[in-house]
Short mmCIF file of C-alpha atoms (C1' of nucleotides) in Angstrom, two decimals:
data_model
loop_
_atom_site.label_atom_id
_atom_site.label_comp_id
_atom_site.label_asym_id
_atom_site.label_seq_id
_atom_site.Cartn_x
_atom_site.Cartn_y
_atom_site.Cartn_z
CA UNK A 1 -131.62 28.59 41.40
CA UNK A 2 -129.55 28.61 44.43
CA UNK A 3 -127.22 25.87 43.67
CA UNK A 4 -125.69 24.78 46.64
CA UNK A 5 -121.60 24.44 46.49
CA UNK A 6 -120.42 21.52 44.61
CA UNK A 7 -118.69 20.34 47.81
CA UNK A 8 -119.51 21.00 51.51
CA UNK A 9 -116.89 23.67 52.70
CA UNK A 10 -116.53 21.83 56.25
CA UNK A 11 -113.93 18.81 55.77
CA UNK A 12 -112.99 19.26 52.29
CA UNK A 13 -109.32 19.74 51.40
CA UNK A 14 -107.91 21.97 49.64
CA UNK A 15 -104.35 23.04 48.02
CA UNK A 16 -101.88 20.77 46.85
CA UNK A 17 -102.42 17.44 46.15
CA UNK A 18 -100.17 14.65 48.18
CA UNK A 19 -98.24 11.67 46.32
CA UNK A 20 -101.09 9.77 49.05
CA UNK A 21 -104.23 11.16 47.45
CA UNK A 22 -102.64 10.87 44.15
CA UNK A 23 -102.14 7.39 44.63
CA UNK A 24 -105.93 6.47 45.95
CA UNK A 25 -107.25 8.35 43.13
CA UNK A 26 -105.52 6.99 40.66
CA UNK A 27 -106.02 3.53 41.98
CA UNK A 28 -109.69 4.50 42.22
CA UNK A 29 -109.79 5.64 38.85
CA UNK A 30 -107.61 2.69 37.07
CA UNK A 31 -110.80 0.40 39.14
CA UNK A 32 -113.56 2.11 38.08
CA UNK A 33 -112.85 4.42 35.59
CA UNK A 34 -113.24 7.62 35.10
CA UNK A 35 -116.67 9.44 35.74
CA UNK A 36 -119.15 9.28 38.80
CA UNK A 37 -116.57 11.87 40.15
CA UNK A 38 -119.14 12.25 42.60
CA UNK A 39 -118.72 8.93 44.14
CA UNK A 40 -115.13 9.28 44.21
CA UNK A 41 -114.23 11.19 47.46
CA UNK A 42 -116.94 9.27 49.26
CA UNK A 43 -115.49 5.67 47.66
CA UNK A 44 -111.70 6.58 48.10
CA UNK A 45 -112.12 8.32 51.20
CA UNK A 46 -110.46 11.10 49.90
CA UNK A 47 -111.31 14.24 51.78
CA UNK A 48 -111.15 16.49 48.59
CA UNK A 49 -114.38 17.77 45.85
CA UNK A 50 -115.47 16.17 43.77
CA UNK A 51 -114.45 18.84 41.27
CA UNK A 52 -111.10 18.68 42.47
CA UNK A 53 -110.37 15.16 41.94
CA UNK A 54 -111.54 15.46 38.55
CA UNK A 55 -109.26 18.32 37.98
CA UNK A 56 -106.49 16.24 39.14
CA UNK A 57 -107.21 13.63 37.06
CA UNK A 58 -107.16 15.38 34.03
CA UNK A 59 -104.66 17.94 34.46
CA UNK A 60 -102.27 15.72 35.87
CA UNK A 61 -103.08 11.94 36.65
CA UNK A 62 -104.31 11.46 33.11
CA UNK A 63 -102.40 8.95 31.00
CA UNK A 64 -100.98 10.84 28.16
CA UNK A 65 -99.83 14.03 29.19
CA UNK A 66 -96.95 15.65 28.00
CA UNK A 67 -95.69 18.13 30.53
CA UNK A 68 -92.32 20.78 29.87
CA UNK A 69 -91.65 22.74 26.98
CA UNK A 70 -93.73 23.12 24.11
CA UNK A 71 -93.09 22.99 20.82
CA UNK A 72 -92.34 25.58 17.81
CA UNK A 73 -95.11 23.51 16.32
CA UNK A 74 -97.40 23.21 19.10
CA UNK A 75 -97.36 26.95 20.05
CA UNK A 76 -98.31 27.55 16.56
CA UNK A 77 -101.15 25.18 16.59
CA UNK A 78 -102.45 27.14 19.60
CA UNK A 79 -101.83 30.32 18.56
CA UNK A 80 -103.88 29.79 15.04
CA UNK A 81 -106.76 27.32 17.08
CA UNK A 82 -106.50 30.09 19.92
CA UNK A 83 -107.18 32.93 17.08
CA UNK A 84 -109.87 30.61 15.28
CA UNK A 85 -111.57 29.10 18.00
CA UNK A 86 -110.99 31.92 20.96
CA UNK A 87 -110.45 30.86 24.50
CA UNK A 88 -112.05 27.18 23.55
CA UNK A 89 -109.36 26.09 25.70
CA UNK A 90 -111.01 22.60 25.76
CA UNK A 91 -110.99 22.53 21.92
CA UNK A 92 -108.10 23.69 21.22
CA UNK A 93 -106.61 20.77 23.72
CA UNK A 94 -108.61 18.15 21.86
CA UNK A 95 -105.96 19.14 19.03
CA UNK A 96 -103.47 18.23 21.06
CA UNK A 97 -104.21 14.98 22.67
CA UNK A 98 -100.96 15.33 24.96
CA UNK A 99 -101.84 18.75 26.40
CA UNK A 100 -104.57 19.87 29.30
CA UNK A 101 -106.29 22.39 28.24
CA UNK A 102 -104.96 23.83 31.84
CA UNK A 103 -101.57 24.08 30.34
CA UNK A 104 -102.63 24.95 27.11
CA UNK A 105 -104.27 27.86 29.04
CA UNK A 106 -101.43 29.00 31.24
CA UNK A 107 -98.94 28.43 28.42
CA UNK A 108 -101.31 31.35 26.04
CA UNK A 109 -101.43 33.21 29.49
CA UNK A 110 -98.17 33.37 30.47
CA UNK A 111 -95.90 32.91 26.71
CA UNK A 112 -97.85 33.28 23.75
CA UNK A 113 -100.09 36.62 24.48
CA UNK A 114 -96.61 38.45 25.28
CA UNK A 115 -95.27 36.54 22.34
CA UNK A 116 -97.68 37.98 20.03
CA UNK A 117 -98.20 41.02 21.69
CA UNK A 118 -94.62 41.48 21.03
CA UNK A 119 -94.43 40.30 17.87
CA UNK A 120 -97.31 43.12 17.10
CA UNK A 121 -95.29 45.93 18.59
CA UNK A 122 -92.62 45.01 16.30
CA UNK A 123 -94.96 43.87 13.68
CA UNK A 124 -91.96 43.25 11.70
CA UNK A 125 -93.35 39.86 10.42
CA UNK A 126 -96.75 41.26 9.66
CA UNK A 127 -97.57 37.71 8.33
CA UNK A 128 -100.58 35.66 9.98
CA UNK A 129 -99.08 35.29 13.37
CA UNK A 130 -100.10 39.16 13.93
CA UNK A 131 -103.59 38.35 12.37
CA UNK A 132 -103.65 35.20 14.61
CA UNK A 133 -102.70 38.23 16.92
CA UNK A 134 -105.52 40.58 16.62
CA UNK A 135 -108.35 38.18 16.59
CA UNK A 136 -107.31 36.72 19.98
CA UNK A 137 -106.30 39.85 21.29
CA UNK A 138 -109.75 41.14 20.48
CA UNK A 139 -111.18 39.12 22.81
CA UNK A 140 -112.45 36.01 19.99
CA UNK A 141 -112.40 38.15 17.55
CA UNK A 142 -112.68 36.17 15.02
CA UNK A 143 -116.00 35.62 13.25
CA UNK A 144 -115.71 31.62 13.67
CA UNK A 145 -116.16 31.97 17.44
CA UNK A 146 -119.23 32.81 19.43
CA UNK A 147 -117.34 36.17 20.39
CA UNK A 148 -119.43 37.89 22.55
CA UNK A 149 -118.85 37.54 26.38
CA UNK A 150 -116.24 34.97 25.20
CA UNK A 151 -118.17 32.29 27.09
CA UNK A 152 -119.58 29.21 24.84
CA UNK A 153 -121.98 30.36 22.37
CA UNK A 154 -125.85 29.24 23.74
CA UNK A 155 -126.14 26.77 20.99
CA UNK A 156 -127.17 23.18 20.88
CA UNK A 157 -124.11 20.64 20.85
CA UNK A 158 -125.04 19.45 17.57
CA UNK A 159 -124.72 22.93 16.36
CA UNK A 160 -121.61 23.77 17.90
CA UNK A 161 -119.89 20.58 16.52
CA UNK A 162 -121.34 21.40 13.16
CA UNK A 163 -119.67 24.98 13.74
CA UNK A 164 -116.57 23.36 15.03
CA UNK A 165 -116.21 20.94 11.77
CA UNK A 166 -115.92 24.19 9.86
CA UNK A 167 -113.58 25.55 12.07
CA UNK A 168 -111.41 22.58 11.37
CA UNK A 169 -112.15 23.13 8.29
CA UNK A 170 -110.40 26.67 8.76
CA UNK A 171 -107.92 25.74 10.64
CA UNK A 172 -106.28 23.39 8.82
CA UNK A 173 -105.57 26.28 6.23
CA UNK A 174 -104.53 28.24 8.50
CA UNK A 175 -102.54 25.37 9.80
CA UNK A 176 -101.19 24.52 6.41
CA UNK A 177 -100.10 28.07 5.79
CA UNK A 178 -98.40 28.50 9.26
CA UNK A 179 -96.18 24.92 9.03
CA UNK A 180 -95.36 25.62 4.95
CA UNK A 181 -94.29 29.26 6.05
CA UNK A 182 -92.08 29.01 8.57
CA UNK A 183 -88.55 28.00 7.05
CA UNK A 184 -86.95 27.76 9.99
CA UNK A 185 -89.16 25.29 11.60
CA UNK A 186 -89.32 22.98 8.68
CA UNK A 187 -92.45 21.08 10.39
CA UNK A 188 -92.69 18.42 7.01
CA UNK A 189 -88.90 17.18 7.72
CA UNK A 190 -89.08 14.75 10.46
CA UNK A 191 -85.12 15.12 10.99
CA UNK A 192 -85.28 18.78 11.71
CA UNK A 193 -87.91 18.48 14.53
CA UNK A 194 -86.39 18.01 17.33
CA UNK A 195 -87.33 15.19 19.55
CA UNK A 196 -89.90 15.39 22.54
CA UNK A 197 -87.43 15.67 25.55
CA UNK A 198 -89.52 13.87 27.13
CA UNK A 199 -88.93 11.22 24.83
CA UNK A 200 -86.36 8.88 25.02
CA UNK A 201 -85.89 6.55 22.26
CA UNK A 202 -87.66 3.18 23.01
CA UNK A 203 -89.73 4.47 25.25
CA UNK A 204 -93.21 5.59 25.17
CA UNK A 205 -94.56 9.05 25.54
CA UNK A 206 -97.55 7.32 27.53
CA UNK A 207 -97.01 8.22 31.17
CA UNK A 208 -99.56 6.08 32.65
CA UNK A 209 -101.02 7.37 35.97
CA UNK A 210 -99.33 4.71 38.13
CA UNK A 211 -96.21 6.07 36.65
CA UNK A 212 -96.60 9.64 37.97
CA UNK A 213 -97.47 8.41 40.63
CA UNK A 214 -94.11 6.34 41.28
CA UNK A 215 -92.51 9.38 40.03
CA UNK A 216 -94.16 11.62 42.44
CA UNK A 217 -93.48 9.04 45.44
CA UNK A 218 -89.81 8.47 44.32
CA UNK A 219 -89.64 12.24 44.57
CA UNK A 220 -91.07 12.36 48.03
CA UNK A 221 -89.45 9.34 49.24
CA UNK A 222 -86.21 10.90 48.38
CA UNK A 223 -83.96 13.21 50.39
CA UNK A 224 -84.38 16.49 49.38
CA UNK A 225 -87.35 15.79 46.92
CA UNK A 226 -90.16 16.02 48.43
CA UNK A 227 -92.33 19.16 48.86
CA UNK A 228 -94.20 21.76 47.03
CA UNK A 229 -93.71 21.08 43.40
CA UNK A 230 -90.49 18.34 43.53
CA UNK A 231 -91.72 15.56 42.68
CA UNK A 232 -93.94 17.30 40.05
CA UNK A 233 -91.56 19.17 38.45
CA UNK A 234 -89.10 15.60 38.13
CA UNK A 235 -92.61 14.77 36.19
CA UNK A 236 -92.61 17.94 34.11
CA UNK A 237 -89.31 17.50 33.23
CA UNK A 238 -88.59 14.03 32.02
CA UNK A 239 -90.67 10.39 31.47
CA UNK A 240 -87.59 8.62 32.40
CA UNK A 241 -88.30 6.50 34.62
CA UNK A 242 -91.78 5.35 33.48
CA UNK A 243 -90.21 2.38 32.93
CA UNK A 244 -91.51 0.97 35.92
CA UNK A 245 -94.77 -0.36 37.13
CA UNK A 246 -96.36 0.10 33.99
CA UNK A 247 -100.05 -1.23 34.88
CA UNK A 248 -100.96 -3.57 32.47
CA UNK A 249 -103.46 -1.42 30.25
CA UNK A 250 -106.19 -1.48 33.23
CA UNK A 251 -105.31 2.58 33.31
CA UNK A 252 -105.80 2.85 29.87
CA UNK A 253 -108.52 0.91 29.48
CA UNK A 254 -110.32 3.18 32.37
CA UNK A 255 -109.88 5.73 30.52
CA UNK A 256 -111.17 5.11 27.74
CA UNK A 257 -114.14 4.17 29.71
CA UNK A 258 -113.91 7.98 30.07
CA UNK A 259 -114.95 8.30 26.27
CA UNK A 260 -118.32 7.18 26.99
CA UNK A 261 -119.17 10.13 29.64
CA UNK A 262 -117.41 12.93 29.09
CA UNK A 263 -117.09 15.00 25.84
CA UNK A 264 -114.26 17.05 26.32
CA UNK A 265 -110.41 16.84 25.84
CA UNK A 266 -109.98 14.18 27.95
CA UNK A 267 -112.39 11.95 26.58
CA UNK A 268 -111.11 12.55 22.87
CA UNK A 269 -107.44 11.50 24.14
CA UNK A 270 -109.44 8.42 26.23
CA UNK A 271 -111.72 7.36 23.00
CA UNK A 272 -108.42 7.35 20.69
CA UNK A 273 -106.68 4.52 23.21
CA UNK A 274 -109.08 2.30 22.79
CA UNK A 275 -106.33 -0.35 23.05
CA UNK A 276 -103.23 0.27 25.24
CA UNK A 277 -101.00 -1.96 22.77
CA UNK A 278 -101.80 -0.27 19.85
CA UNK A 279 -101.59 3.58 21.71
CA UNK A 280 -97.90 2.50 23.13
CA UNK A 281 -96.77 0.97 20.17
CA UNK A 282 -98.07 3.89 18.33
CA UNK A 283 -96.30 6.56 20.47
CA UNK A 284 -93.29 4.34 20.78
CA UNK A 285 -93.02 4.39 16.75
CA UNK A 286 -93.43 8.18 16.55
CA UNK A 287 -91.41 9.08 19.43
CA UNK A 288 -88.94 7.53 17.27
CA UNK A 289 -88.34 9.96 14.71
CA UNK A 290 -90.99 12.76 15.34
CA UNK A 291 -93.14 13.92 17.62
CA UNK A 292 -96.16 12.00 16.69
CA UNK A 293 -98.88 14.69 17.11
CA UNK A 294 -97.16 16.63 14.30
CA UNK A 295 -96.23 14.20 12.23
CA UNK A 296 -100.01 12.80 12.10
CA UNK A 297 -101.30 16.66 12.37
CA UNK A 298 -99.60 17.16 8.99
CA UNK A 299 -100.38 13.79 7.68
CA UNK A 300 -103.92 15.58 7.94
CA UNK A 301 -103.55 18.68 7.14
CA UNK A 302 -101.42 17.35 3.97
CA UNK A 303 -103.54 14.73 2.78
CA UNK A 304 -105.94 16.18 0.92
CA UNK A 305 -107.50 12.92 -0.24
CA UNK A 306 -107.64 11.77 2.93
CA UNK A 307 -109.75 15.02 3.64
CA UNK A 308 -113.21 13.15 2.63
CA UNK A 309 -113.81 12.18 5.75
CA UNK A 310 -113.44 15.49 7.29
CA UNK A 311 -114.85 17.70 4.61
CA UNK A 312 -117.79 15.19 3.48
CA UNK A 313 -119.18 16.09 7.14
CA UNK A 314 -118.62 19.11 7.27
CA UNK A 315 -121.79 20.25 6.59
CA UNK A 316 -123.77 17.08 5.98
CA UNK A 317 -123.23 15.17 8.58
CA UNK A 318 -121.61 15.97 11.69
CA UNK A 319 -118.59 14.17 12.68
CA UNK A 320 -117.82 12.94 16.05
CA UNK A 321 -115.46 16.24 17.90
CA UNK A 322 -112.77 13.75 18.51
CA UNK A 323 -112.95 12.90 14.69
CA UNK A 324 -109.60 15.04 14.39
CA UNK A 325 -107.73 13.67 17.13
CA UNK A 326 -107.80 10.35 15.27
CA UNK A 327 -105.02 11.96 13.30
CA UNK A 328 -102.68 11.92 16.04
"C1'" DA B 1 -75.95 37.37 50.98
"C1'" DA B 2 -80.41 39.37 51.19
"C1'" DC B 3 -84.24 41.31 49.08
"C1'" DT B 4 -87.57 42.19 45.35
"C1'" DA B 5 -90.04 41.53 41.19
"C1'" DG B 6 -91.51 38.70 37.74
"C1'" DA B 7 -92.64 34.17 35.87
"C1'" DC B 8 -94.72 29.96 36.16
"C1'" DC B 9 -97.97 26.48 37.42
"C1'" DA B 10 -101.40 23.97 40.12
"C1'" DA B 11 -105.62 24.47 42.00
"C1'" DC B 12 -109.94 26.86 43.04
"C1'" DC B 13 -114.23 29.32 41.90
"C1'" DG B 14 -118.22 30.36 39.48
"C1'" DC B 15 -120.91 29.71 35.48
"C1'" DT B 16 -123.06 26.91 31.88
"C1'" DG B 17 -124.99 22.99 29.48
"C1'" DC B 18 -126.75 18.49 29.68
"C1'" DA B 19 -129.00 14.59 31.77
"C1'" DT B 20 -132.32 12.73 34.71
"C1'" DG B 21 -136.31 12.24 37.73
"C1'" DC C 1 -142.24 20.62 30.99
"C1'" DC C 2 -139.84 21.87 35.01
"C1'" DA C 3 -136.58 21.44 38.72
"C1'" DT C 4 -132.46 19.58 40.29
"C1'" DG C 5 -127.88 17.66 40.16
"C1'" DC C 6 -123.60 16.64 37.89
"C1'" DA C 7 -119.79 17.27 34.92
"C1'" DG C 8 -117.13 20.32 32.20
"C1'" DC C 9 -115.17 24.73 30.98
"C1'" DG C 10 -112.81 29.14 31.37
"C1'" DG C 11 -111.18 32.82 34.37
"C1'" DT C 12 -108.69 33.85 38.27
"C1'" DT C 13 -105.89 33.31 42.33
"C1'" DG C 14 -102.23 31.81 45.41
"C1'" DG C 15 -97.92 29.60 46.20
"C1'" DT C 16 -93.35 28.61 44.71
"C1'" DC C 17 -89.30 29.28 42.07
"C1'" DT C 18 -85.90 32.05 39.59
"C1'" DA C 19 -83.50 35.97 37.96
"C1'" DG C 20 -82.06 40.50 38.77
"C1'" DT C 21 -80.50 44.23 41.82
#
DNA sequence: AACTAGACCAACCGCTGCATG
DNA sequence: CCATGCAGCGGTTGGTCTAGT
């Protein structure tokens, strides 16, 4: 084949990216959506890959993302997804809408394998967080996922969907066993979960990118802020002041265009905004009382009647991947 | 107070699948 | 049908921060 390199080596950027570049992406992106990533560097004048702006944009300029801590409830989603669907990191962050499937990813690397590793050592609990534990730790073990090299099985998309619907299938026993087991947790009453910290009341989970953006400026712009990971750790830690300069939807709206060229996790969270009003509102309800993603996750796994859509395609016909985000 | 080791996270690299000419 | 290019994915690395000594 000899592919050449995605991106010349000679005048491409690399490392960190600034508040600057941040800023012309995102105002390149909220213009013309999402997609053509090749055109981007040339059109923004940004001297970075086109891979890399890409991978900015979705691990961190999105709209949507949650950033910080996860939750009792989301590390157990991963950690059942993780041990049904293997490294799928990209499926396993279409389950959770508000997640890259970066941090997803570092969050297994650098928490949840010691976690369960532990957990085995003592193997104490026994329950299905240690057989969660031995078909990751096998490498995919289980039988749902392609296994092998641990790459993406070589099958046609419409086969690998049609696999994926019965993973859901799968997983949302799995899923329904791990929420209705842990006591402590008590995922089904909304008063015990603890509210996203990113959260506050009245305001919206949605950080739209403009928002980092003014976060990641007012962290450079102040004293002391700036540099290496300030401003982006004010952004990990707390949505508070996405109050301002909320772009009116045109964000949203280019990412939804998303939907319509890429497959992965991003698209799924861009298809399910197809209208910023109803996505804020949404959020804004849930972040409420519960974290929304849970609170619709077990809305689906608990509704079994609900489940027709789901299970009627399971084999027949093959639902749309970002059928299950629709949940959240 | 200084140094070291470990943890964490953002970004890069290489590979793969899909789309297009 | 084949070759090529692009976008996406997962693994890995490098830099920074924090806790411990």
């Amino acid at each position: 084949m000899g592919r050449p390199p995605c991106c010349d080596k000679v005048g491409v950027k690399k490392g960190p990216w600034t508040p600057e570049e941040d800023l012309m992406l995102v105002s390149y992106v909220q213009e013309h959506g999402p997609g053509n990533w090749r055109a981007v560097p040339t059109n923004t004048g940004l001297m970075r890959c086109s891979k890399s702006c890409r991978l900015r944009w979705t691990n961190y300029l999105r709209p949507g993302i949650k950033r910080g801590n996860f939750t009792d409830q989301e590390e157990k989603l991963i950690i059942h997804l993780q041990a049904l669907l293997g490294n799928r990191w990209a499926a396993i962050a279409s389950y959770l809408p508000e997640r890259t499937d970066n941090d997803i990813k570092n969050y297994w690397n650098t928490h949840l394998k010691k976690k369960l590793k532990k957990m085995q050592a003592g193997e104490g609990d026994g329950g299905e967080d240690g057989g969660a534990a031995g078909a990751s730790e096998g490498g995919a073990g289980a039988g749902a996922t392609a296994g092998g090299g641990g790459k993406r099985p070589a099958v046609p998309k419409g086969q690998w969907e049609r696999r994926l619907q019965t993973d859901i299938h799968t997983a949302r026993q799995a899923l329904r066993d791990a929420l209705s087991l842990e006591p402590s947790a008590q995922p089904l009453a909304p008063a015990k979960v603890e509210p996203l910290p990113t959260t506050p009341p009245g305001c919206t989970t949605y950080a739209s990118s403009a928002e980092n953006i003014a976060r990641l400026l007012e962290g450079w712009l102040r004293p002391g802020g700036g540099g290496g990971k300030g401003p982006e750790a004010s952004g990990s830690t707390s949505t508070t002041a996405t109050t301002q300069q909320r772009p009116q939807c045109s964000g949203e709206g280019a990412a939804s265009a998303s939907a319509s060229h890429s497959g992965g996790a991003a698209a799924n969270t861009a298809a399910q905004t197809p209208e910023c009003s109803t996505e804020t509102s949404k959020m804004a309800g849930a972040a409420g009382s519960a974290p929304p993603a849970f609170s619709m996750l077990e809305s689906w796994l608990l509704d079994d009647g609900g489940m027709g859509h789901g299970e009627v395609g399971l084999m027949t016909d093959v639902v749309p991947l970002g059928d299950p985000s629709e949940f959240f």
